[in-house]
PDB file of N, CA and C in Angstrom:
ATOM      1  N   MET A  14      -5.346 -70.484 -17.977  1.00  0.00           N
ATOM      2  CA  MET A  14      -5.985 -69.478 -18.234  1.00  0.00           C
ATOM      3  C   MET A  14      -6.630 -68.956 -17.118  1.00  0.00           C
ATOM      4  N   LEU A  15      -6.697 -67.517 -17.407  1.00  0.00           N
ATOM      5  CA  LEU A  15      -6.942 -66.620 -16.095  1.00  0.00           C
ATOM      6  C   LEU A  15      -8.486 -66.080 -16.753  1.00  0.00           C
ATOM      7  N   ASN A  16      -9.498 -66.630 -17.179  1.00  0.00           N
ATOM      8  CA  ASN A  16     -10.851 -65.532 -17.198  1.00  0.00           C
ATOM      9  C   ASN A  16     -11.432 -64.242 -16.861  1.00  0.00           C
ATOM     10  N   GLY A  17     -11.285 -63.537 -16.745  1.00  0.00           N
ATOM     11  CA  GLY A  17     -11.668 -62.585 -16.640  1.00  0.00           C
ATOM     12  C   GLY A  17     -10.721 -61.182 -15.737  1.00  0.00           C
ATOM     13  N   LEU A  18      -9.174 -61.670 -16.400  1.00  0.00           N
ATOM     14  CA  LEU A  18      -8.263 -60.721 -16.080  1.00  0.00           C
ATOM     15  C   LEU A  18      -8.060 -60.019 -17.087  1.00  0.00           C
ATOM     16  N   SER A  19      -7.533 -58.269 -17.328  1.00  0.00           N
ATOM     17  CA  SER A  19      -7.570 -57.712 -18.461  1.00  0.00           C
ATOM     18  C   SER A  19      -6.277 -57.897 -18.130  1.00  0.00           C
ATOM     19  N   PRO A  20      -6.020 -57.204 -19.701  1.00  0.00           N
ATOM     20  CA  PRO A  20      -4.494 -57.114 -19.282  1.00  0.00           C
ATOM     21  C   PRO A  20      -3.727 -55.721 -18.899  1.00  0.00           C
ATOM     22  N   ASP A  21      -4.716 -54.902 -18.164  1.00  0.00           N
ATOM     23  CA  ASP A  21      -3.978 -54.327 -17.192  1.00  0.00           C
ATOM     24  C   ASP A  21      -3.681 -54.977 -15.464  1.00  0.00           C
ATOM     25  N   ALA A  22      -4.417 -55.926 -15.510  1.00  0.00           N
ATOM     26  CA  ALA A  22      -4.493 -56.272 -14.650  1.00  0.00           C
ATOM     27  C   ALA A  22      -3.317 -57.527 -14.232  1.00  0.00           C
ATOM     28  N   LEU A  23      -2.931 -57.861 -15.677  1.00  0.00           N
ATOM     29  CA  LEU A  23      -1.759 -59.017 -16.316  1.00  0.00           C
ATOM     30  C   LEU A  23      -0.573 -58.275 -16.066  1.00  0.00           C
ATOM     31  N   GLN A  24      -0.861 -56.666 -16.448  1.00  0.00           N
ATOM     32  CA  GLN A  24       0.668 -56.229 -16.458  1.00  0.00           C
ATOM     33  C   GLN A  24       1.127 -55.965 -14.969  1.00  0.00           C
ATOM     34  N   LYS A  25       0.007 -55.701 -14.072  1.00  0.00           N
ATOM     35  CA  LYS A  25       0.189 -55.146 -12.852  1.00  0.00           C
ATOM     36  C   LYS A  25       0.763 -56.395 -11.893  1.00  0.00           C
ATOM     37  N   LEU A  26       0.866 -57.886 -12.286  1.00  0.00           N
ATOM     38  CA  LEU A  26       0.972 -59.021 -11.341  1.00  0.00           C
ATOM     39  C   LEU A  26       2.506 -58.917 -11.257  1.00  0.00           C
ATOM     40  N   PRO A  27       3.223 -59.343 -10.094  1.00  0.00           N
ATOM     41  CA  PRO A  27       4.591 -58.995  -9.627  1.00  0.00           C
ATOM     42  C   PRO A  27       4.933 -60.893  -9.978  1.00  0.00           C
ATOM     43  N   ILE A  28       6.095 -60.386 -10.905  1.00  0.00           N
ATOM     44  CA  ILE A  28       6.968 -61.332 -10.588  1.00  0.00           C
ATOM     45  C   ILE A  28       7.816 -62.110 -10.235  1.00  0.00           C
ATOM     46  N   LEU A  29       7.412 -63.665  -9.832  1.00  0.00           N
ATOM     47  CA  LEU A  29       8.107 -64.567  -9.237  1.00  0.00           C
ATOM     48  C   LEU A  29       9.677 -64.588  -9.333  1.00  0.00           C
ATOM     49  N   THR A  30      10.007 -64.799  -8.028  1.00  0.00           N
ATOM     50  CA  THR A  30      11.462 -64.595  -7.677  1.00  0.00           C
ATOM     51  C   THR A  30      12.099 -65.490  -7.472  1.00  0.00           C
ATOM     52  N   SER A  31      13.364 -65.896  -7.069  1.00  0.00           N
ATOM     53  CA  SER A  31      13.532 -66.709  -5.734  1.00  0.00           C
ATOM     54  C   SER A  31      13.400 -66.486  -4.966  1.00  0.00           C
ATOM     55  N   GLU A  32      13.194 -65.847  -4.623  1.00  0.00           N
ATOM     56  CA  GLU A  32      12.197 -65.336  -2.825  1.00  0.00           C
ATOM     57  C   GLU A  32      11.127 -65.950  -2.553  1.00  0.00           C
ATOM     58  N   GLY A  33      10.639 -66.659  -3.605  1.00  0.00           N
ATOM     59  CA  GLY A  33       9.396 -67.589  -3.363  1.00  0.00           C
ATOM     60  C   GLY A  33       7.933 -66.404  -3.245  1.00  0.00           C
ATOM     61  N   VAL A  34       7.394 -67.287  -2.620  1.00  0.00           N
ATOM     62  CA  VAL A  34       6.012 -66.547  -2.717  1.00  0.00           C
ATOM     63  C   VAL A  34       5.589 -65.861  -1.258  1.00  0.00           C
ATOM     64  N   THR A  35       5.883 -65.096  -0.977  1.00  0.00           N
ATOM     65  CA  THR A  35       5.648 -64.004   0.306  1.00  0.00           C
ATOM     66  C   THR A  35       4.457 -63.584   0.475  1.00  0.00           C
ATOM     67  N   THR A  36       4.208 -63.208   2.110  1.00  0.00           N
ATOM     68  CA  THR A  36       2.923 -62.306   1.904  1.00  0.00           C
ATOM     69  C   THR A  36       3.142 -61.098   1.144  1.00  0.00           C
ATOM     70  N   ALA A  37       4.348 -60.566   1.236  1.00  0.00           N
ATOM     71  CA  ALA A  37       4.169 -59.296   0.541  1.00  0.00           C
ATOM     72  C   ALA A  37       4.000 -59.388  -1.367  1.00  0.00           C
ATOM     73  N   PHE A  38       4.309 -60.650  -1.776  1.00  0.00           N
ATOM     74  CA  PHE A  38       3.771 -60.850  -3.122  1.00  0.00           C
ATOM     75  C   PHE A  38       2.914 -61.220  -2.799  1.00  0.00           C
ATOM     76  N   GLU A  39       1.840 -62.445  -2.782  1.00  0.00           N
ATOM     77  CA  GLU A  39       0.849 -62.232  -1.691  1.00  0.00           C
ATOM     78  C   GLU A  39      -0.599 -61.330  -2.496  1.00  0.00           C
ATOM     79  N   ARG A  40       0.702 -60.402  -1.360  1.00  0.00           N
ATOM     80  CA  ARG A  40      -1.056 -59.168  -1.863  1.00  0.00           C
ATOM     81  C   ARG A  40      -0.452 -58.234  -3.129  1.00  0.00           C
ATOM     82  N   GLN A  41       0.476 -58.040  -3.646  1.00  0.00           N
ATOM     83  CA  GLN A  41       0.458 -57.501  -4.393  1.00  0.00           C
ATOM     84  C   GLN A  41      -0.203 -58.281  -5.810  1.00  0.00           C
ATOM     85  N   VAL A  42      -0.268 -59.374  -5.715  1.00  0.00           N
ATOM     86  CA  VAL A  42      -1.229 -60.932  -6.102  1.00  0.00           C
ATOM     87  C   VAL A  42      -2.622 -60.145  -6.254  1.00  0.00           C
ATOM     88  N   PHE A  43      -2.741 -60.445  -4.686  1.00  0.00           N
ATOM     89  CA  PHE A  43      -4.201 -60.012  -4.783  1.00  0.00           C
ATOM     90  C   PHE A  43      -4.490 -58.354  -5.224  1.00  0.00           C
ATOM     91  N   SER A  44      -4.005 -56.669  -4.800  1.00  0.00           N
ATOM     92  CA  SER A  44      -4.195 -55.969  -5.486  1.00  0.00           C
ATOM     93  C   SER A  44      -4.140 -55.973  -6.926  1.00  0.00           C
ATOM     94  N   ALA A  45      -3.109 -57.010  -7.746  1.00  0.00           N
ATOM     95  CA  ALA A  45      -3.136 -56.774  -9.360  1.00  0.00           C
ATOM     96  C   ALA A  45      -4.571 -57.135  -9.516  1.00  0.00           C
ATOM     97  N   VAL A  46      -5.215 -58.368  -9.548  1.00  0.00           N
ATOM     98  CA  VAL A  46      -6.274 -58.750  -9.596  1.00  0.00           C
ATOM     99  C   VAL A  46      -7.566 -58.161  -8.829  1.00  0.00           C
ATOM    100  N   THR A  47      -7.901 -58.286  -8.204  1.00  0.00           N
ATOM    101  CA  THR A  47      -9.087 -57.910  -7.530  1.00  0.00           C
ATOM    102  C   THR A  47      -8.620 -55.870  -7.280  1.00  0.00           C
ATOM    103  N   GLY A  48      -8.017 -55.422  -7.839  1.00  0.00           N
ATOM    104  CA  GLY A  48      -7.794 -53.746  -8.000  1.00  0.00           C
ATOM    105  C   GLY A  48      -8.212 -53.176  -6.366  1.00  0.00           C
ATOM    106  N   SER A  49      -8.184 -54.242  -5.462  1.00  0.00           N
ATOM    107  CA  SER A  49      -8.251 -53.094  -4.038  1.00  0.00           C
ATOM    108  C   SER A  49      -7.408 -54.059  -3.419  1.00  0.00           C
ATOM    109  N   GLN A  50      -6.761 -53.353  -2.032  1.00  0.00           N
ATOM    110  CA  GLN A  50      -5.889 -54.090  -1.884  1.00  0.00           C
ATOM    111  C   GLN A  50      -6.003 -54.793  -0.407  1.00  0.00           C
ATOM    112  N   VAL A  51      -5.367 -56.064   0.217  1.00  0.00           N
ATOM    113  CA  VAL A  51      -5.865 -56.391   1.514  1.00  0.00           C
ATOM    114  C   VAL A  51      -5.837 -55.576   2.082  1.00  0.00           C
ATOM    115  N   SER A  52      -7.232 -55.995   3.485  1.00  0.00           N
ATOM    116  CA  SER A  52      -7.288 -55.171   4.281  1.00  0.00           C
ATOM    117  C   SER A  52      -6.341 -55.612   5.792  1.00  0.00           C
ATOM    118  N   ALA A  53      -5.741 -54.772   6.360  1.00  0.00           N
ATOM    119  CA  ALA A  53      -4.711 -55.099   7.336  1.00  0.00           C
ATOM    120  C   ALA A  53      -5.338 -55.540   8.608  1.00  0.00           C
ATOM    121  N   VAL A  54      -6.468 -55.500   8.791  1.00  0.00           N
ATOM    122  CA  VAL A  54      -7.497 -56.075   9.641  1.00  0.00           C
ATOM    123  C   VAL A  54      -7.909 -57.944   9.335  1.00  0.00           C
ATOM    124  N   ALA A  55      -8.064 -58.122   7.976  1.00  0.00           N
ATOM    125  CA  ALA A  55      -8.139 -59.658   7.432  1.00  0.00           C
ATOM    126  C   ALA A  55      -6.604 -60.294   7.973  1.00  0.00           C
ATOM    127  N   LEU A  56      -5.454 -59.478   7.617  1.00  0.00           N
ATOM    128  CA  LEU A  56      -4.073 -60.529   7.607  1.00  0.00           C
ATOM    129  C   LEU A  56      -4.526 -61.507   8.400  1.00  0.00           C
ATOM    130  N   PRO A  57      -4.139 -60.760   9.914  1.00  0.00           N
ATOM    131  CA  PRO A  57      -3.770 -61.686  11.280  1.00  0.00           C
ATOM    132  C   PRO A  57      -4.782 -63.255  10.620  1.00  0.00           C
ATOM    133  N   HIS A  58      -5.937 -62.723  10.271  1.00  0.00           N
ATOM    134  CA  HIS A  58      -6.829 -64.096  10.484  1.00  0.00           C
ATOM    135  C   HIS A  58      -6.745 -65.150   8.972  1.00  0.00           C
ATOM    136  N   LEU A  59      -6.265 -64.015   7.894  1.00  0.00           N
ATOM    137  CA  LEU A  59      -5.434 -64.937   6.602  1.00  0.00           C
ATOM    138  C   LEU A  59      -5.290 -66.027   6.150  1.00  0.00           C
ATOM    139  N   TYR A  60      -4.312 -65.884   7.495  1.00  0.00           N
ATOM    140  CA  TYR A  60      -3.186 -66.925   7.847  1.00  0.00           C
ATOM    141  C   TYR A  60      -3.076 -68.159   9.090  1.00  0.00           C
ATOM    142  N   ALA A  61      -4.144 -67.597   9.671  1.00  0.00           N
ATOM    143  CA  ALA A  61      -4.439 -68.590  10.830  1.00  0.00           C
ATOM    144  C   ALA A  61      -5.094 -70.174  10.624  1.00  0.00           C
ATOM    145  N   ASP A  62      -5.010 -70.710   9.285  1.00  0.00           N
ATOM    146  CA  ASP A  62      -5.643 -71.695   9.755  1.00  0.00           C
ATOM    147  C   ASP A  62      -4.481 -72.631   8.970  1.00  0.00           C
ATOM    148  N   PRO A  63      -4.117 -73.648   9.615  1.00  0.00           N
ATOM    149  CA  PRO A  63      -3.277 -75.042   9.482  1.00  0.00           C
ATOM    150  C   PRO A  63      -2.756 -75.147   8.527  1.00  0.00           C
ATOM    151  N   LEU A  64      -3.374 -74.543   7.191  1.00  0.00           N
ATOM    152  CA  LEU A  64      -3.741 -74.780   5.119  1.00  0.00           C
ATOM    153  C   LEU A  64      -2.438 -73.812   5.277  1.00  0.00           C
ATOM    154  N   TYR A  65      -2.146 -73.068   5.940  1.00  0.00           N
ATOM    155  CA  TYR A  65      -1.335 -72.258   5.727  1.00  0.00           C
ATOM    156  C   TYR A  65      -0.022 -71.774   5.898  1.00  0.00           C
ATOM    157  N   ASP A  66       0.318 -73.010   6.857  1.00  0.00           N
ATOM    158  CA  ASP A  66       1.930 -73.050   7.535  1.00  0.00           C
ATOM    159  C   ASP A  66       2.776 -73.522   6.835  1.00  0.00           C
ATOM    160  N   PRO A  67       3.433 -72.887   6.514  1.00  0.00           N
ATOM    161  CA  PRO A  67       4.735 -72.954   5.560  1.00  0.00           C
ATOM    162  C   PRO A  67       5.754 -74.312   5.735  1.00  0.00           C
ATOM    163  N   MET A  68       5.691 -74.650   6.887  1.00  0.00           N
ATOM    164  CA  MET A  68       5.893 -75.542   6.819  1.00  0.00           C
ATOM    165  C   MET A  68       5.387 -77.327   6.542  1.00  0.00           C
ATOM    166  N   ARG A  69       3.965 -77.084   6.310  1.00  0.00           N
ATOM    167  CA  ARG A  69       2.961 -78.161   5.963  1.00  0.00           C
ATOM    168  C   ARG A  69       4.064 -78.859   4.291  1.00  0.00           C
ATOM    169  N   LEU A  70       4.506 -77.562   3.967  1.00  0.00           N
ATOM    170  CA  LEU A  70       5.234 -78.068   2.248  1.00  0.00           C
ATOM    171  C   LEU A  70       5.765 -79.019   2.558  1.00  0.00           C
ATOM    172  N   PHE A  71       6.539 -79.129   3.240  1.00  0.00           N
ATOM    173  CA  PHE A  71       7.675 -79.869   3.461  1.00  0.00           C
ATOM    174  C   PHE A  71       7.187 -81.351   3.978  1.00  0.00           C
ATOM    175  N   GLN A  72       6.085 -81.550   4.402  1.00  0.00           N
ATOM    176  CA  GLN A  72       5.655 -83.325   5.220  1.00  0.00           C
ATOM    177  C   GLN A  72       5.189 -83.885   4.035  1.00  0.00           C
ATOM    178  N   THR A  73       5.346 -85.332   4.725  1.00  0.00           N
ATOM    179  CA  THR A  73       4.506 -85.960   3.901  1.00  0.00           C
ATOM    180  C   THR A  73       3.844 -86.099   3.838  1.00  0.00           C
ATOM    181  N   ALA A  74       2.798 -86.343   2.082  1.00  0.00           N
ATOM    182  CA  ALA A  74       1.621 -85.927   2.187  1.00  0.00           C
ATOM    183  C   ALA A  74       0.968 -87.700   2.859  1.00  0.00           C
ATOM    184  N   VAL A  75      -0.466 -87.574   3.758  1.00  0.00           N
ATOM    185  CA  VAL A  75      -1.200 -88.733   3.882  1.00  0.00           C
ATOM    186  C   VAL A  75      -2.109 -89.315   3.000  1.00  0.00           C
ATOM    187  N   PRO A  76      -1.698 -90.456   2.185  1.00  0.00           N
ATOM    188  CA  PRO A  76      -2.729 -90.574   0.837  1.00  0.00           C
ATOM    189  C   PRO A  76      -4.211 -90.860   1.724  1.00  0.00           C
ATOM    190  N   VAL A  77      -5.112 -90.436   0.418  1.00  0.00           N
ATOM    191  CA  VAL A  77      -6.320 -90.502   1.014  1.00  0.00           C
ATOM    192  C   VAL A  77      -7.007 -91.794   0.534  1.00  0.00           C
ATOM    193  N   PRO A  78      -7.576 -92.453   1.614  1.00  0.00           N
ATOM    194  CA  PRO A  78      -7.913 -93.931   0.899  1.00  0.00           C
ATOM    195  C   PRO A  78      -9.213 -93.743   0.266  1.00  0.00           C
ATOM    196  N   PRO A  79      -9.214 -94.633  -1.040  1.00  0.00           N
ATOM    197  CA  PRO A  79     -10.301 -94.614  -2.388  1.00  0.00           C
ATOM    198  C   PRO A  79     -11.559 -94.646  -1.576  1.00  0.00           C
ATOM    199  N   ALA A  80     -12.041 -94.132  -2.122  1.00  0.00           N
ATOM    200  CA  ALA A  80     -13.976 -94.055  -1.357  1.00  0.00           C
ATOM    201  C   ALA A  80     -14.528 -95.138  -2.254  1.00  0.00           C
TER     202      ALA A  80
END
């Protein structure tokens, strides 16, 4: 469910291909949803967090102990 996404924005979303989610793909999604471009200044910092490490996807998950 995409609340608040206009039909025009939906048509502008890129099609996910076998290439996967690339930086270019993410920029296209951001632009389609927000109507503005990703700032080139923000990009180096955007992926600096270890959460965005593409190799992390292939690591074994660490279970979270129950509270």
